[in-house]
Every structure is written in structure tokens, then in C-alpha cells.
Short mmCIF file of C-alpha atoms and ligand atoms in Angstrom, two decimals:
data_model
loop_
_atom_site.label_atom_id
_atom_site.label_comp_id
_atom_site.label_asym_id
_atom_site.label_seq_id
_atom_site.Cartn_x
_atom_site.Cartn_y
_atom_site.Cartn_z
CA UNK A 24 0.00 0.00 0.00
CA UNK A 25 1.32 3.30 -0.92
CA UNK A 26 1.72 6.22 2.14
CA UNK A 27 0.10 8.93 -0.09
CA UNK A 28 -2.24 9.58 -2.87
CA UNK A 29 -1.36 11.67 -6.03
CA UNK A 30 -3.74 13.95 -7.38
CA UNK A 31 -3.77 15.94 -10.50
CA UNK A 32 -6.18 18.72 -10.28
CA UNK A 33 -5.67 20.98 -13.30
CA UNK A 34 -1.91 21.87 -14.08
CA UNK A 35 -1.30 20.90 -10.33
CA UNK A 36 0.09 17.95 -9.03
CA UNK A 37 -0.71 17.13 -5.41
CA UNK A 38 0.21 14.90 -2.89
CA UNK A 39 -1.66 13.68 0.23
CA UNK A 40 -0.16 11.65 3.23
CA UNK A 41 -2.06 8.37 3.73
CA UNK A 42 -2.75 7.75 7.29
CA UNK A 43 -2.94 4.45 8.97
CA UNK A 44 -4.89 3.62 11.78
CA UNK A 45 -4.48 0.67 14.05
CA UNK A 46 -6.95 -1.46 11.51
CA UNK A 47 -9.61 -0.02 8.91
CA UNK A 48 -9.66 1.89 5.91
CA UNK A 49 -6.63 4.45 5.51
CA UNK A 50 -7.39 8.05 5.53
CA UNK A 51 -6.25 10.41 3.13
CA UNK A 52 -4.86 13.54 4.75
CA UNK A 53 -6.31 16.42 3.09
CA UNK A 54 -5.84 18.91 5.66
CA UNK A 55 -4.22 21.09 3.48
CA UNK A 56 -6.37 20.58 0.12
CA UNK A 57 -8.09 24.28 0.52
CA UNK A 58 -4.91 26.37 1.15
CA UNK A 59 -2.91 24.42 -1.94
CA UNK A 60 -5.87 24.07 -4.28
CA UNK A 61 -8.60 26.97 -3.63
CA UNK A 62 -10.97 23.92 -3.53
CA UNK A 63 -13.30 22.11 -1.31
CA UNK A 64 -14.47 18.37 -1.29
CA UNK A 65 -17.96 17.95 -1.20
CA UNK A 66 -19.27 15.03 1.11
CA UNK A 67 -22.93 15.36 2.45
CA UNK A 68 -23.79 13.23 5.32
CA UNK A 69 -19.54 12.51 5.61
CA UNK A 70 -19.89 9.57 3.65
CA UNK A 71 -16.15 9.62 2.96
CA UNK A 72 -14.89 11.66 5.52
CA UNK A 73 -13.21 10.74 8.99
CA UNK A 74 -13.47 14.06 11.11
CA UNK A 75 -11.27 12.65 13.85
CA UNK A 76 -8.55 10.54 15.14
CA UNK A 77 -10.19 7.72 17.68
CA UNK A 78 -9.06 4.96 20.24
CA UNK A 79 -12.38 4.38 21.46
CA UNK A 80 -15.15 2.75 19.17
CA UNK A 81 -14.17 0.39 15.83
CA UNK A 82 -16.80 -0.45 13.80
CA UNK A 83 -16.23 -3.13 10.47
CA UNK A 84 -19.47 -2.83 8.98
CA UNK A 85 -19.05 -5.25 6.16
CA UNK A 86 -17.66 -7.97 8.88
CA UNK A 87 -20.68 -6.54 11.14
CA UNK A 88 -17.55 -6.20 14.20
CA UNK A 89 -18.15 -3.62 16.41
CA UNK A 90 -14.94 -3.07 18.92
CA UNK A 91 -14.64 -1.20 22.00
CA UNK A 92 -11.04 -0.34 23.62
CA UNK A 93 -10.70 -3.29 21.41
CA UNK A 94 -13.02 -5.63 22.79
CA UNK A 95 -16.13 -7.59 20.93
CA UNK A 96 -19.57 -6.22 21.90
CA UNK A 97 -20.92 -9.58 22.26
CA UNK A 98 -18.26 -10.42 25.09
CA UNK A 99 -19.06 -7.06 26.44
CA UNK A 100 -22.91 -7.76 26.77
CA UNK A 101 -22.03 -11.71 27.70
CA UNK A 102 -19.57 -10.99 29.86
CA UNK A 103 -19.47 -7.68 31.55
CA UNK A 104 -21.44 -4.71 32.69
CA UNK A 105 -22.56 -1.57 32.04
CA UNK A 106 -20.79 0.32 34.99
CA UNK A 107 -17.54 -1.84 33.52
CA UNK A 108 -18.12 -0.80 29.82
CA UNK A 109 -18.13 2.69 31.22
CA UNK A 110 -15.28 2.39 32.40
CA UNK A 111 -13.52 0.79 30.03
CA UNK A 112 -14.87 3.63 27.31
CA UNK A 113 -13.77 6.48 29.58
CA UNK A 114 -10.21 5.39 30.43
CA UNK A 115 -9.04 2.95 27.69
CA UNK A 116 -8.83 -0.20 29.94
CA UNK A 117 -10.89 -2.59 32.10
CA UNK A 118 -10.86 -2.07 35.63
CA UNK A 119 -9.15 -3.58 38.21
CA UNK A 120 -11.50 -4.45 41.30
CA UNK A 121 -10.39 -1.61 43.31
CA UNK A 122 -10.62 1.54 40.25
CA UNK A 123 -13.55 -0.59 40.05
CA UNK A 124 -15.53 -0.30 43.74
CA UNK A 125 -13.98 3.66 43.30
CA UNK A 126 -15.74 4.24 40.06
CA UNK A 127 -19.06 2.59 40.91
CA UNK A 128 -18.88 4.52 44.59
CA UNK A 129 -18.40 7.65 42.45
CA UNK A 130 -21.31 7.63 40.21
CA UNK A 131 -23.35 6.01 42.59
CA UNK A 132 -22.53 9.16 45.16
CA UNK A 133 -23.63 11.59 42.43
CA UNK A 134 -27.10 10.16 41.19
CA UNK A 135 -29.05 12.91 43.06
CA UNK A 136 -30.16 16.17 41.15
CA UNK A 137 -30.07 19.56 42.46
CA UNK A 138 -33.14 19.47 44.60
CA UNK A 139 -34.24 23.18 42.46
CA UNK A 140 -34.14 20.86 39.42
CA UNK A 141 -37.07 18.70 40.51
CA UNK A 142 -39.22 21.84 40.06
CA UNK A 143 -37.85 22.53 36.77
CA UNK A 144 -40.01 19.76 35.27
CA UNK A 145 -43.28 21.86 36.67
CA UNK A 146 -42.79 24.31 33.78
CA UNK A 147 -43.29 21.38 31.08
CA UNK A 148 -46.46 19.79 29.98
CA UNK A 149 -47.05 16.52 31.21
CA UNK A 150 -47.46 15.11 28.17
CA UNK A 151 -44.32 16.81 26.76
CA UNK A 152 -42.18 13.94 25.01
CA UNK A 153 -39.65 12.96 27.58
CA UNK A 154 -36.33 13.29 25.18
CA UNK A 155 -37.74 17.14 24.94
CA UNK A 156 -37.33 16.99 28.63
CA UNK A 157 -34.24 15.62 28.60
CA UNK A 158 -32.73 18.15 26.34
CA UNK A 159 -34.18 20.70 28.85
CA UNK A 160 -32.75 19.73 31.86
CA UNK A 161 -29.86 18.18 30.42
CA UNK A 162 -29.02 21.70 28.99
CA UNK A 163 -29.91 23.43 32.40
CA UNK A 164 -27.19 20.70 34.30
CA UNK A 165 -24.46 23.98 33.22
CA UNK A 166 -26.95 26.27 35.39
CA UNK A 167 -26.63 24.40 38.40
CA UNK A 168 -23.35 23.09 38.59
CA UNK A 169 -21.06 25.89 37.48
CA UNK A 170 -18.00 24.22 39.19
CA UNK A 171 -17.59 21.31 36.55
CA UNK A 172 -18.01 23.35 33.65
CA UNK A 173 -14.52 24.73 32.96
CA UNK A 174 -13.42 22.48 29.98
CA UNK A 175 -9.73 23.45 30.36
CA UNK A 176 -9.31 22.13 34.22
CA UNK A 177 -9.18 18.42 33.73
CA UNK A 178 -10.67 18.07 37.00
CA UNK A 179 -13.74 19.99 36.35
CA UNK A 180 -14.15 17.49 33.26
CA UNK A 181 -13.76 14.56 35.00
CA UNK A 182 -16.54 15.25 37.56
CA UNK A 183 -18.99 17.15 35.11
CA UNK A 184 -18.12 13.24 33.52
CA UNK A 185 -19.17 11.47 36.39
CA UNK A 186 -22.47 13.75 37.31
CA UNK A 187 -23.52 13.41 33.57
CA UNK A 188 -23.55 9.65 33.38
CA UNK A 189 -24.75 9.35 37.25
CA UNK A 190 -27.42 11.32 36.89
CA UNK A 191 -28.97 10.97 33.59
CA UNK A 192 -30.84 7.82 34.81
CA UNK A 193 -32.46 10.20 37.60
CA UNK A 194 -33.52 12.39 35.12
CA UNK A 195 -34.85 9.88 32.55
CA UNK A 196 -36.92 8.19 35.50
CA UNK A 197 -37.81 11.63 36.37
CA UNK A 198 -39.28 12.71 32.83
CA UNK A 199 -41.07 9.43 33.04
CA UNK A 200 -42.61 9.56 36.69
CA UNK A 201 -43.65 13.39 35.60
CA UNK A 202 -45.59 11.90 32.42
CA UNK A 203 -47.48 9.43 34.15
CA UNK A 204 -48.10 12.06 37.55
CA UNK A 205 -46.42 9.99 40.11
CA UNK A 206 -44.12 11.35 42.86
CA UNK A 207 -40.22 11.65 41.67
CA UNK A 208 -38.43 8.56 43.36
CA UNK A 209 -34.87 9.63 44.95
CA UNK A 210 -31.80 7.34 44.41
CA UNK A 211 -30.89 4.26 46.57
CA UNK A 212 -27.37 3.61 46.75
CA UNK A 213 -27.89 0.12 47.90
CA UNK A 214 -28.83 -0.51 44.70
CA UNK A 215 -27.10 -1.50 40.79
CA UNK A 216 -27.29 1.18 38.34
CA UNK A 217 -29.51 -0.51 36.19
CA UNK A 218 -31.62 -1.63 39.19
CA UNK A 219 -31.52 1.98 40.72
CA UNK A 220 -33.17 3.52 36.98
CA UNK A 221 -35.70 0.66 37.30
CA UNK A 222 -36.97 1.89 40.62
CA UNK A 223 -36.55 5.07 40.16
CA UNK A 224 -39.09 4.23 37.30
CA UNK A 225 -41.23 1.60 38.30
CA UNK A 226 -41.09 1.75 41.71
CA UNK A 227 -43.26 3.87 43.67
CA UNK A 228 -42.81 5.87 47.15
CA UNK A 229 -45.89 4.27 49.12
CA UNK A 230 -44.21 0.82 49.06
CA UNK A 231 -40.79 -0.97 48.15
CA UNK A 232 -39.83 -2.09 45.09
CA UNK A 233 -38.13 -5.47 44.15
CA UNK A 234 -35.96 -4.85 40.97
CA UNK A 235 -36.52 -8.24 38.72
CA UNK A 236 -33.05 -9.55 38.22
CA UNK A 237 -33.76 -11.32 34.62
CA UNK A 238 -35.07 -7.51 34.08
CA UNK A 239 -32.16 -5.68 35.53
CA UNK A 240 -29.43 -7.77 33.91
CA UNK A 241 -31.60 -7.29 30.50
CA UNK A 242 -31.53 -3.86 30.41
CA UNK A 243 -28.25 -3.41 31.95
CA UNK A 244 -26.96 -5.30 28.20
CA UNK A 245 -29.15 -3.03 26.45
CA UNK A 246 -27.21 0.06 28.12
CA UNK A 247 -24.17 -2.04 27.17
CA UNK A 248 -25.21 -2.21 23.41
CA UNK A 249 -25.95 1.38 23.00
CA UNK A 250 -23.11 2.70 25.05
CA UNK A 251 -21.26 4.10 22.36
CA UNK A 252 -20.99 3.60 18.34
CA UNK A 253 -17.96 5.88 16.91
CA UNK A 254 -18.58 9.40 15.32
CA UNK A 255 -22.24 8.51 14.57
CA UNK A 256 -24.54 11.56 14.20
CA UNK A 257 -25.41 12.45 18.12
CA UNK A 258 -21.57 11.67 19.08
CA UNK A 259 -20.37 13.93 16.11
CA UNK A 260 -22.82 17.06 17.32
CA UNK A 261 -21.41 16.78 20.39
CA UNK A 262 -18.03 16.70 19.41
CA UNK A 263 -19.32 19.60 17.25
CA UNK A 264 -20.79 21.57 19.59
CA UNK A 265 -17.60 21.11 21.93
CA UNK A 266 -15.38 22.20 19.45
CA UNK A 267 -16.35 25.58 20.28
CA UNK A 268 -15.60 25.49 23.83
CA UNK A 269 -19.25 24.76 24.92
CA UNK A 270 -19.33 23.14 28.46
CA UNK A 271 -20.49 19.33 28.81
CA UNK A 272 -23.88 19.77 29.88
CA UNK A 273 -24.47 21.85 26.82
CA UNK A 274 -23.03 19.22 24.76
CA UNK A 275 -25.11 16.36 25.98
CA UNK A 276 -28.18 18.13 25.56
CA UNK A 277 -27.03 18.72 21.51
CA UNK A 278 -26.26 14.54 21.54
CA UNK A 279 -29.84 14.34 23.05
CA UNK A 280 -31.55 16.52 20.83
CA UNK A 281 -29.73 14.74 17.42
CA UNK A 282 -31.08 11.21 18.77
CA UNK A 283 -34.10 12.38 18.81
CA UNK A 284 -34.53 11.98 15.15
CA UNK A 285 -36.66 9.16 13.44
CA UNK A 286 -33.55 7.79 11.07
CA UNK A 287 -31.23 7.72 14.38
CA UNK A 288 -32.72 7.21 18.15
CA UNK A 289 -36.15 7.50 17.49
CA UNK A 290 -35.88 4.33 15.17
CA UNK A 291 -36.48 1.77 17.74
CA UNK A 292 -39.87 3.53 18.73
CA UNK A 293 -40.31 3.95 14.61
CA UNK A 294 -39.87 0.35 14.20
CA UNK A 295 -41.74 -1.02 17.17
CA UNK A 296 -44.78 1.14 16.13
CA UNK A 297 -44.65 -0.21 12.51
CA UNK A 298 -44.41 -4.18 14.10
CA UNK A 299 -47.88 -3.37 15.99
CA UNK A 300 -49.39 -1.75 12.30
CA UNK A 301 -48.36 -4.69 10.25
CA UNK A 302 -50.20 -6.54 13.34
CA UNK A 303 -49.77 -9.93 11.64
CA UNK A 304 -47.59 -12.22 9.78
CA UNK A 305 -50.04 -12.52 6.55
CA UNK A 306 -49.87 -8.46 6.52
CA UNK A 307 -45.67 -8.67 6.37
CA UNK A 308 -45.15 -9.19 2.56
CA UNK A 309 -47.60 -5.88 1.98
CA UNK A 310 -45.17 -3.82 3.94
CA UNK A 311 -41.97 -5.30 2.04
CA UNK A 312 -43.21 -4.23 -0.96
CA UNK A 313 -44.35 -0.52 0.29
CA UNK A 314 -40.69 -1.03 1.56
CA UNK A 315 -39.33 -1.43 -1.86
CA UNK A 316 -41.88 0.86 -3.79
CA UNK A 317 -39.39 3.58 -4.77
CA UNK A 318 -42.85 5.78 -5.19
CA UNK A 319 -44.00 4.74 -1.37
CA UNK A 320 -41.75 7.00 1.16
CA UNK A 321 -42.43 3.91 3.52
CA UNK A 322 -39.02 2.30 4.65
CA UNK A 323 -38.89 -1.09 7.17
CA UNK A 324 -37.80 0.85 10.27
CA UNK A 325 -35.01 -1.30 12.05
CA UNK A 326 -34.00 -2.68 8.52
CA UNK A 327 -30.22 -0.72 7.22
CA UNK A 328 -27.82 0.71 8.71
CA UNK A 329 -25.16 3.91 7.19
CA UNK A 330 -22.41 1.62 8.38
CA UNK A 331 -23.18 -2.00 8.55
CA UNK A 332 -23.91 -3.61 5.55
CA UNK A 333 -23.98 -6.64 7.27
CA UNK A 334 -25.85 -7.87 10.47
CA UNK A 335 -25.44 -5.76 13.38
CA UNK A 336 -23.79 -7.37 16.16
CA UNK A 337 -25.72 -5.73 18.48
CA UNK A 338 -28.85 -6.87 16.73
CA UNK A 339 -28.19 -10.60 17.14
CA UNK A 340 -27.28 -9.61 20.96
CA UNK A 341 -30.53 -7.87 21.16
CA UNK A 342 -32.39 -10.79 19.15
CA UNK A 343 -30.88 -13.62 22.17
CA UNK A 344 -32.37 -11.31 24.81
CA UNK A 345 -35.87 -10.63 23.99
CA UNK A 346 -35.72 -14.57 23.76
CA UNK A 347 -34.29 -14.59 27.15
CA UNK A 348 -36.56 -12.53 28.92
CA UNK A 349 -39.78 -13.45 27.53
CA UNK A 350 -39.02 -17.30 28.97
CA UNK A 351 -38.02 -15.49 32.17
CA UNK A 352 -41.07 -13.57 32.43
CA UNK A 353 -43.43 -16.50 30.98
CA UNK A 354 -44.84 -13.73 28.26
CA UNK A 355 -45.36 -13.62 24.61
CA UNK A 356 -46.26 -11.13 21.77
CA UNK A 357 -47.28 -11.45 18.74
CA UNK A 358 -45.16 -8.12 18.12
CA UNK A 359 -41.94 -10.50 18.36
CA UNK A 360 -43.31 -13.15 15.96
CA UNK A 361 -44.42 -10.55 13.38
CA UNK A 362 -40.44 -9.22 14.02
CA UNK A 363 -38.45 -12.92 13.72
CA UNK A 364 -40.80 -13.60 10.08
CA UNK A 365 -40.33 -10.13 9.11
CA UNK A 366 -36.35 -10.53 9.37
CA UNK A 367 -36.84 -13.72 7.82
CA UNK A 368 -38.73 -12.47 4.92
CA UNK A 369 -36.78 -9.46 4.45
CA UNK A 370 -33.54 -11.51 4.98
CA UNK A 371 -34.04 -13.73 1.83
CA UNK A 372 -35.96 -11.28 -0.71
CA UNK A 373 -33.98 -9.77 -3.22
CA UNK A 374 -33.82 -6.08 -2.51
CA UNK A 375 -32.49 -6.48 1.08
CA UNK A 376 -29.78 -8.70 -0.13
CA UNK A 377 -28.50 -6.72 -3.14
CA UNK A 378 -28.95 -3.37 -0.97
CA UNK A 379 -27.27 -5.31 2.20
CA UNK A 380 -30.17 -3.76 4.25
CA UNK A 381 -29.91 -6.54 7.95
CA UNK A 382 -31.38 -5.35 10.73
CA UNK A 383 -30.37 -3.15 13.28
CA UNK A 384 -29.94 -2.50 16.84
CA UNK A 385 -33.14 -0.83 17.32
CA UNK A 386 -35.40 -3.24 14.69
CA UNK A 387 -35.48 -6.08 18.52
CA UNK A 388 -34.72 -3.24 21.39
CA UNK A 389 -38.65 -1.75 20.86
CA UNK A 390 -40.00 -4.90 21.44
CA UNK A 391 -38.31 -5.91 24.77
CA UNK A 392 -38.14 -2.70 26.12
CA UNK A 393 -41.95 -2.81 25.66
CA UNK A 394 -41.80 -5.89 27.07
CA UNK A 395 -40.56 -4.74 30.23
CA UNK A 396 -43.21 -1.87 30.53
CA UNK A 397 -41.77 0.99 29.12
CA UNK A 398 -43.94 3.45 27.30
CA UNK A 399 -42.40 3.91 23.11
CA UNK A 400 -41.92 7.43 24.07
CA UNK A 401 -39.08 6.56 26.56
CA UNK A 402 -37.49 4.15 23.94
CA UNK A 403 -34.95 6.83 22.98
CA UNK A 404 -34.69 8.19 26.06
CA UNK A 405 -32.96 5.27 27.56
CA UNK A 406 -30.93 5.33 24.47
CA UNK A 407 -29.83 8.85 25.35
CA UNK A 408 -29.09 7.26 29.13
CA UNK A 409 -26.76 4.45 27.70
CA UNK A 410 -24.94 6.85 25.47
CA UNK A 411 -24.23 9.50 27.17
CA UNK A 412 -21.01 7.34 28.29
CA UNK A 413 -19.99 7.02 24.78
CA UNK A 414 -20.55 10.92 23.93
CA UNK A 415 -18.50 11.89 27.24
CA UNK A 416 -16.03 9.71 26.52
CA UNK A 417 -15.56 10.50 23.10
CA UNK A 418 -16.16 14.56 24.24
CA UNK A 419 -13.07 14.35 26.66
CA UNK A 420 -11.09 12.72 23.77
CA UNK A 421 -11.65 15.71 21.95
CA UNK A 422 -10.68 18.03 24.22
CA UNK A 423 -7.48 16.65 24.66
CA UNK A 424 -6.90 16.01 21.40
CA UNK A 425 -4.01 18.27 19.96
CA UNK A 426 -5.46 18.54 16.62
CA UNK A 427 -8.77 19.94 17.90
CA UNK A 428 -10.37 22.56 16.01
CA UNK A 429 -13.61 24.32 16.07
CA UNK A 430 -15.73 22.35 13.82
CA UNK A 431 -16.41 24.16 10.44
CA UNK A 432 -17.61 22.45 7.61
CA UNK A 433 -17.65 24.59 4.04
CA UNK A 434 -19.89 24.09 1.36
CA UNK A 435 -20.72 24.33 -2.39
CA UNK A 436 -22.45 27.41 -2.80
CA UNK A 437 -25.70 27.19 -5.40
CA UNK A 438 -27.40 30.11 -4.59
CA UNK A 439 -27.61 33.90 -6.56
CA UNK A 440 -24.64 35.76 -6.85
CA UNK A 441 -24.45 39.05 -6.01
CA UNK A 442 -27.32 41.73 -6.84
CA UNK A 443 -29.24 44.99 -6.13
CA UNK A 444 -31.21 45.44 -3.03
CA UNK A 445 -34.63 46.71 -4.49
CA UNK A 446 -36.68 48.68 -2.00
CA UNK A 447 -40.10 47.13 -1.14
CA UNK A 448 -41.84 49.59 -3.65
CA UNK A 449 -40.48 49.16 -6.46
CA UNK A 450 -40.74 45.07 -6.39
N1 LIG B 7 -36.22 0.03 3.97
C1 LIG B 7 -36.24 0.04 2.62
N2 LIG B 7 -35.24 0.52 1.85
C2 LIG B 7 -34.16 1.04 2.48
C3 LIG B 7 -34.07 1.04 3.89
C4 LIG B 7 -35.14 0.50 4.64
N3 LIG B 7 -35.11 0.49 5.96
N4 LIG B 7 -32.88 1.59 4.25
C5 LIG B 7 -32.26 1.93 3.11
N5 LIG B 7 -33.04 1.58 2.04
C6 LIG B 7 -32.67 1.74 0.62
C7 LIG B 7 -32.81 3.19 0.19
O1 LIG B 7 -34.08 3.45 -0.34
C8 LIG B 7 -31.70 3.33 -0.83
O2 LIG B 7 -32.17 2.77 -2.03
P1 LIG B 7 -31.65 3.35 -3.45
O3 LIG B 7 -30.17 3.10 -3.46
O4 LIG B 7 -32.41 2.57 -4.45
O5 LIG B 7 -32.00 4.82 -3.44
C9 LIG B 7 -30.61 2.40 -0.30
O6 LIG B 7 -31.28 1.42 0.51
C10 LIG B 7 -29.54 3.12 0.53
O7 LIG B 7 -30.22 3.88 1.53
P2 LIG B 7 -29.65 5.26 2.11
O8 LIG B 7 -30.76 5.97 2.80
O9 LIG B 7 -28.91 5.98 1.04
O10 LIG B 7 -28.61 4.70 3.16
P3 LIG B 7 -28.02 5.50 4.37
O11 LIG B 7 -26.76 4.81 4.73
O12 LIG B 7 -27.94 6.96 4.07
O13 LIG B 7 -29.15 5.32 5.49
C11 LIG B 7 -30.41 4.58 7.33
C12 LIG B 7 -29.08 4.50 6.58
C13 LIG B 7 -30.80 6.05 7.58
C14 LIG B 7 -30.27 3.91 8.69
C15 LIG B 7 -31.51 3.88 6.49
O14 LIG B 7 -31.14 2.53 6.26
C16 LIG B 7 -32.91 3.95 7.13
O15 LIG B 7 -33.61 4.94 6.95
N6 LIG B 7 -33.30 2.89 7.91
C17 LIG B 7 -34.54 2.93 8.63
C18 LIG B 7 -34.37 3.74 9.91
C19 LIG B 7 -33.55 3.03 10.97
O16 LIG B 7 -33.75 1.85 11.24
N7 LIG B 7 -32.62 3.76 11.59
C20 LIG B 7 -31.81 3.22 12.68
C21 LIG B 7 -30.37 3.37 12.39
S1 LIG B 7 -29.46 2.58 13.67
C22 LIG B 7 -29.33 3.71 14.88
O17 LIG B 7 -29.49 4.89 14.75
C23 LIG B 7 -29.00 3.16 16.23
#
């Protein structure tokens, strides 16, 4: 493989460094295209385009690997935790048992809110969509803890670090328990993460709660699958929006507000609510064709992905648990048998093969999460929970990243040149 790339661009000739990374494509370095050319390269959507260097996330989307710090996400969700994959994300490596009781003491210590914050929720609907809570009080963290939001004391972004990821299940449970007009829950140290957010939740104050193990230990893998998935669109608006210096809080609530979106978070509520409109198997090979109708806007929500063009990893992860916990639970749906003969069906036609549409993460996570009582409208919002580990991590890499730079994209401009301002009468 050659180190560079020659271009000829008119009477020039140019020459890029090639970059290597530890495995995966090489990059072309074309940091210096614009000042030796005059000329942009146009990628919408960064097709083409690596806007940072990484040692967190790998993703093979033709092998359908997805690595963190190295490690598979299948022996992640098999093996580990979510407090550990946290970890692990943040500082590079997997704990060792005592930087591991420190860590989970840490976040466990800062899972309470600002008591002020509680009445912050008053001023929203109650039937406000909780991720537009979320970016709310996300956003308003910055106005109640000013001493973690100096991004240049490394202290300050360590905690603001901790308080974001500690407390994000508080204020997910909290948007929920405001929906549904039941008393906020505080924290209870003496329990899991994952088994804290499901009190927190379910649980109410008039009598105690018993978190479901088979429940907990679901849920915690689902935080583990969503944790973090390199510079996809949320993580790259907030490494965008702390390019400029924004504080962390800030940030988040940009991630949060990205997520939101139908062809990103909102997809596992998007595909969940299409399972319960096809209703029944006969109705499934209606909906493929819609699917493939290039006149029908309709597209199988769960079905592609922008980087795997195989099966997701986490999808076969995801497909294992729903099995799991509807034999724990002694349920069924006829949701989750419309979803395995959909995937079947969708697996062997034509289209999806040649197009290498598989399903995703989200096309299984709407129907458990269902499963276990959530409401679709929280779908993304425990999304938002599990990655807000990956966007700090990711955030913190930036900082200290030497080559940071404000994020500026440029563009090709289409629009009229320059002209006469005509005054209002004589148009
Ligand atoms: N159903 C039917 N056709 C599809 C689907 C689908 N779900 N996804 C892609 N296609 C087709 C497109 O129509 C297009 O066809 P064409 O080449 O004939 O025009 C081709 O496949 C490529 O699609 P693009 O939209 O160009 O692919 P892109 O990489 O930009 O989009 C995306 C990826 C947005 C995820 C897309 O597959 C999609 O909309 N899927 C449904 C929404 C979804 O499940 N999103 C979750 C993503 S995972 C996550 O955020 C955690």
C-alpha cells in the first residue's frame, strides 16, 4: 500500500499523506487541500470523511464487528457490565477491582439532582415527550453546577463526567414519573445502576420495590449495546458543539436533541410502532413491498444501517435477549413473531440482499423494552441514558486532542450571486 495519494487537479500535481490507523480503511490527509488548491471536497452526510482521530469505538461494517477499547460487543454484553463498559470507554482499559468499587462509589454518590431541578419539570407539559425533557434539563445541568463546567481544568471534566452519566438515569426516570403524575423517586445507593433507573421508574414511594433480576441484567446489556458507536450523528454534534468550547452539559443536551430523530434514536420507537401496524404475519409481505416501492416514502424501520452492511452485532445480541426474557417472564407477543418472520422475509428477498439492508440495533430493542413496561416514548430516552457514556467519553477525547479545532464544515455554494437590493416599492 502506498503512504500517499497523487492527485492531478488541473496543471497541479498534489500529494496527500495516507494515514494508517491501528486497523480499517486508511485516511487520506487532506488537511491542506483548501490552502494548496482553492478547492473544497464535497461530502454530504460525511460519507467519505473521517473528522477525527479515535481509540475508542471500531466499527467493520461489512464484517458486522463492532470493537470497543478493542473488545467484541458480544463479550461485552455476555460478559461484563454496564458500569464496567463505562469504564472501560472512559479510560481505555478494564478495571481492576479496586478503580472498580472507586468508580461505581463515584457515580453512585452523584445520582441525586439539584433538589431546584425537581421543580424545573413543573414548567413542562405533562405530556411533553420525555427526550424534549431531557434536552431541557440536560441543557440546564451547566446552570446548576457551574464548578464542573470549565473544559480546560481536567478536574472539572472529569466530575462534570461522572455527574452526567450518574445522573442521567435520575432524570430519565424523572421525565417518566412526571408523564405518568407519580411522585419523583430519589436514588438508593444500595442498589445497581440498572436496578436503581428501574426503581426510580417503576417503583413507587408508598411501598418498596423489588428490581426483577432477569429484568435488571436485560436492560443493563441493552445500556451495554448502546453505550457508544464511533462518530455517529449524536456523538459527532457533540463533538461539534464542543469544538467551540461549549461546556459538557451543553453538549449532551445537543447529543440528546440529534437522537431524537426518526432515522437515528427514534428508530427503535419507529420500528416497534410499525411491528404493531403490520399486526400480523399474513400483513408482512404488503409492507416489504411498500418497503421497496421507490414511489412509497415507507421504509422497514429497524431494517439498514449507514455503516453495517452486514448484520449488526448488536442486533443478534438484542435478538438472544428478547428470547431470554420473555421465557423469564413467561410472556409472549405477537409483536416478536411478526419481528423474527419479518427478518426472515426481508432476509431472503432480493432487494435487502442486493442493498445489504440486515437489521439493526433498534429493529429487537422496541419490542423488549416494551416488554418490560416501558412506554415507546421513553425508547430513545434510555438510548440517550446508555450513550451518554460514549458521547462523554468521546467529548473528553476531543478536548485533549491536539489537533482539535472548532468544527467548520464549508460548502458548495448554489445560490444567486451578487445583486441589487430593491426597495419594497419598487418590487
Ligand atoms: N427500507 C427500505 N429501503 C431502504 C431502507 C429501509 N429500511 N434503508 C435503506 N433503504 C434503501 C434506500 O431506499 C436506498 O435505495 P436506493 O439506493 O435505491 O436509493 C438504499 O437502501 C440506501 O439507503 P440510504 O438511505 O442511502 O442509506 P443510508 O446509509 O444513508 O441510510 C439509514 C441509513 C438512515 C439507517 C436507512 O437505512 C434507514 O432509513 N433505515 C430505517 C431507519 C432506521 O432503522 N434507523 C436506525 C439506524 S441505527 C441507529 O441509529 C441506532
Amino acid at each position: 500500500m502506498s503512504d500517499s495519494m497523487k492527485l492531478s487537479l488541473g496543471d497541479k500535481q498534489l500529494d496527500y499523506a495516507v494515514l494508517k490507523g491501528s486497523v480499517g480503511p486508511e485516511v487520506v490527509d487532506i488537511r491542506k487541500f483548501y490552502a494548496q488548491t482553492d478547492s473544497f471536497t464535497y461530502d454530504p452526510g460525511f460519507t467519505s470523511t473521517a473528522s477525527c482521530q479515535s481509540t475508542i469505538t471500531y466499527i467493520d461494517g461489512d464484517e458486522g464487528v463492532l470493537l470497543h477499547r478493542g473488545y467484541p460487543i458480544g463479550e461485552l454484553a455476555e460478559k461484563s457490565n454496564f458500569m464496567e463498559v463505562a469504564y472501560l470507554l472512559l479510560n481505555g482499559e478494564l478495571p481492576e477491582a479496586e478503580a472498580f468499587d472507586d468508580f461505581r462509589y463515584t457515580i453512585t454518590r452523584h445520582t441525586m439532582v439539584h433538589e431546584q431541578l425537581a421543580s424545573f419539570f413543573s414548567g413542562f407539559r405533562r405530556d411533553a415527550h420525555p427526550m424534549a425533557i431531557m434536552c431541557g434539563v440536560v441543557g440546564a445541568l451547566s446552570a446548576f453546577y457551574h464548578d464542573s463546567t470549565d473544559i480546560h481544568d481536567p478536574q472539572q471534566r472529569t466530575i462534570a463526567s461522572h455527574r452526567l452519566i450518574a445522573k442521567m438515569p435520575t432524570i430519565a426516570a424523572m421525565a417518566y414519573k412526571y408523564s405518568v403524575g407519580q411522585p419523583f423517586l430519589y436514588p438508593d445507593n444500595s442498589l445497581s445502576y440498572t436496578g436503581n433507573f428501574l426503581r426510580m421508574t417503576f417503583g413507587v414511594p408508598a411501598e418498596p420495590y423489588e428490581v426483577n433480576p432477569v429484568i435488571e441484567q436485560a436492560l443493563d446489556r441493552i445500556f451495554i449495546l448502546h453505550a457508544d458507536h464511533e462518530q455517529n450523528a449524536s456523538t459527532s454534534t457533540v463533538r461539534l458543539a464542543g469544538s467551540s468550547g461549549a461546556n459538557p452539559f451543553a453538549c449532551m443536551a445537543a447529543g440528546i436533541a440529534c437522537l431524537w430523530g426518526p432515522a437515528h434514536g427514534g428508530a427503535n420507537e419507529a420500528a416497534l410502532n410499525m411491528l404493531h401496524e403490520i399486526g400480523r404475519p399474513e400483513r408482512i409481505p404488503e409492507f416489504i413491498a411498500r418497503a421497496k416501492d421507490k414511489n412509497d416514502p415507507f421504509r422497514l424501520m429497524g431494517f439498514g444501517h449507514r455503516v453495517y452492511k452486514n448484520y449488526d452485532p448488536r442486533a443478534t445480541v438484542m435478538q438472544k435477549t428478547v428470547r431470554e426474557v420473555f421465557k423469564a417472564m413467561n410472556v409472549s407477543d405477537p409483536v416478536f413473531d411478526v419481528a423474527l418472520q419479518l427478518e426472515e422475509m426481508a432476509l431472503n428477498d432480493d432487494y435487502f440482499r442486493e442493498k445489504k439492508l440486515f437489521p439493526n440495533v433498534d429493529f429487537y430493542s422496541g419490542v423488549i423494552l416494551s416488554a418490560m413496561g416501558f412506554p415507546t416514548s421513553m425508547f430513545t430516552a434510555l438510548f440517550a441514558l446508555a450513550r451518554t457514556v460514549g458521547w462523554v467519553a468521546q467529548w473528553n477525547e476531543m478536548i485533549t486532542d491536539p489537533d482539535q479545532k472548532i468544527g467548520r464544515p464549508r460548502q458548495l455554494y448554489t445560490g444567486p450571486t451578487k445583486r441589487e437590493y430593491v426597495p419594497l416599492g419598487s418590487r
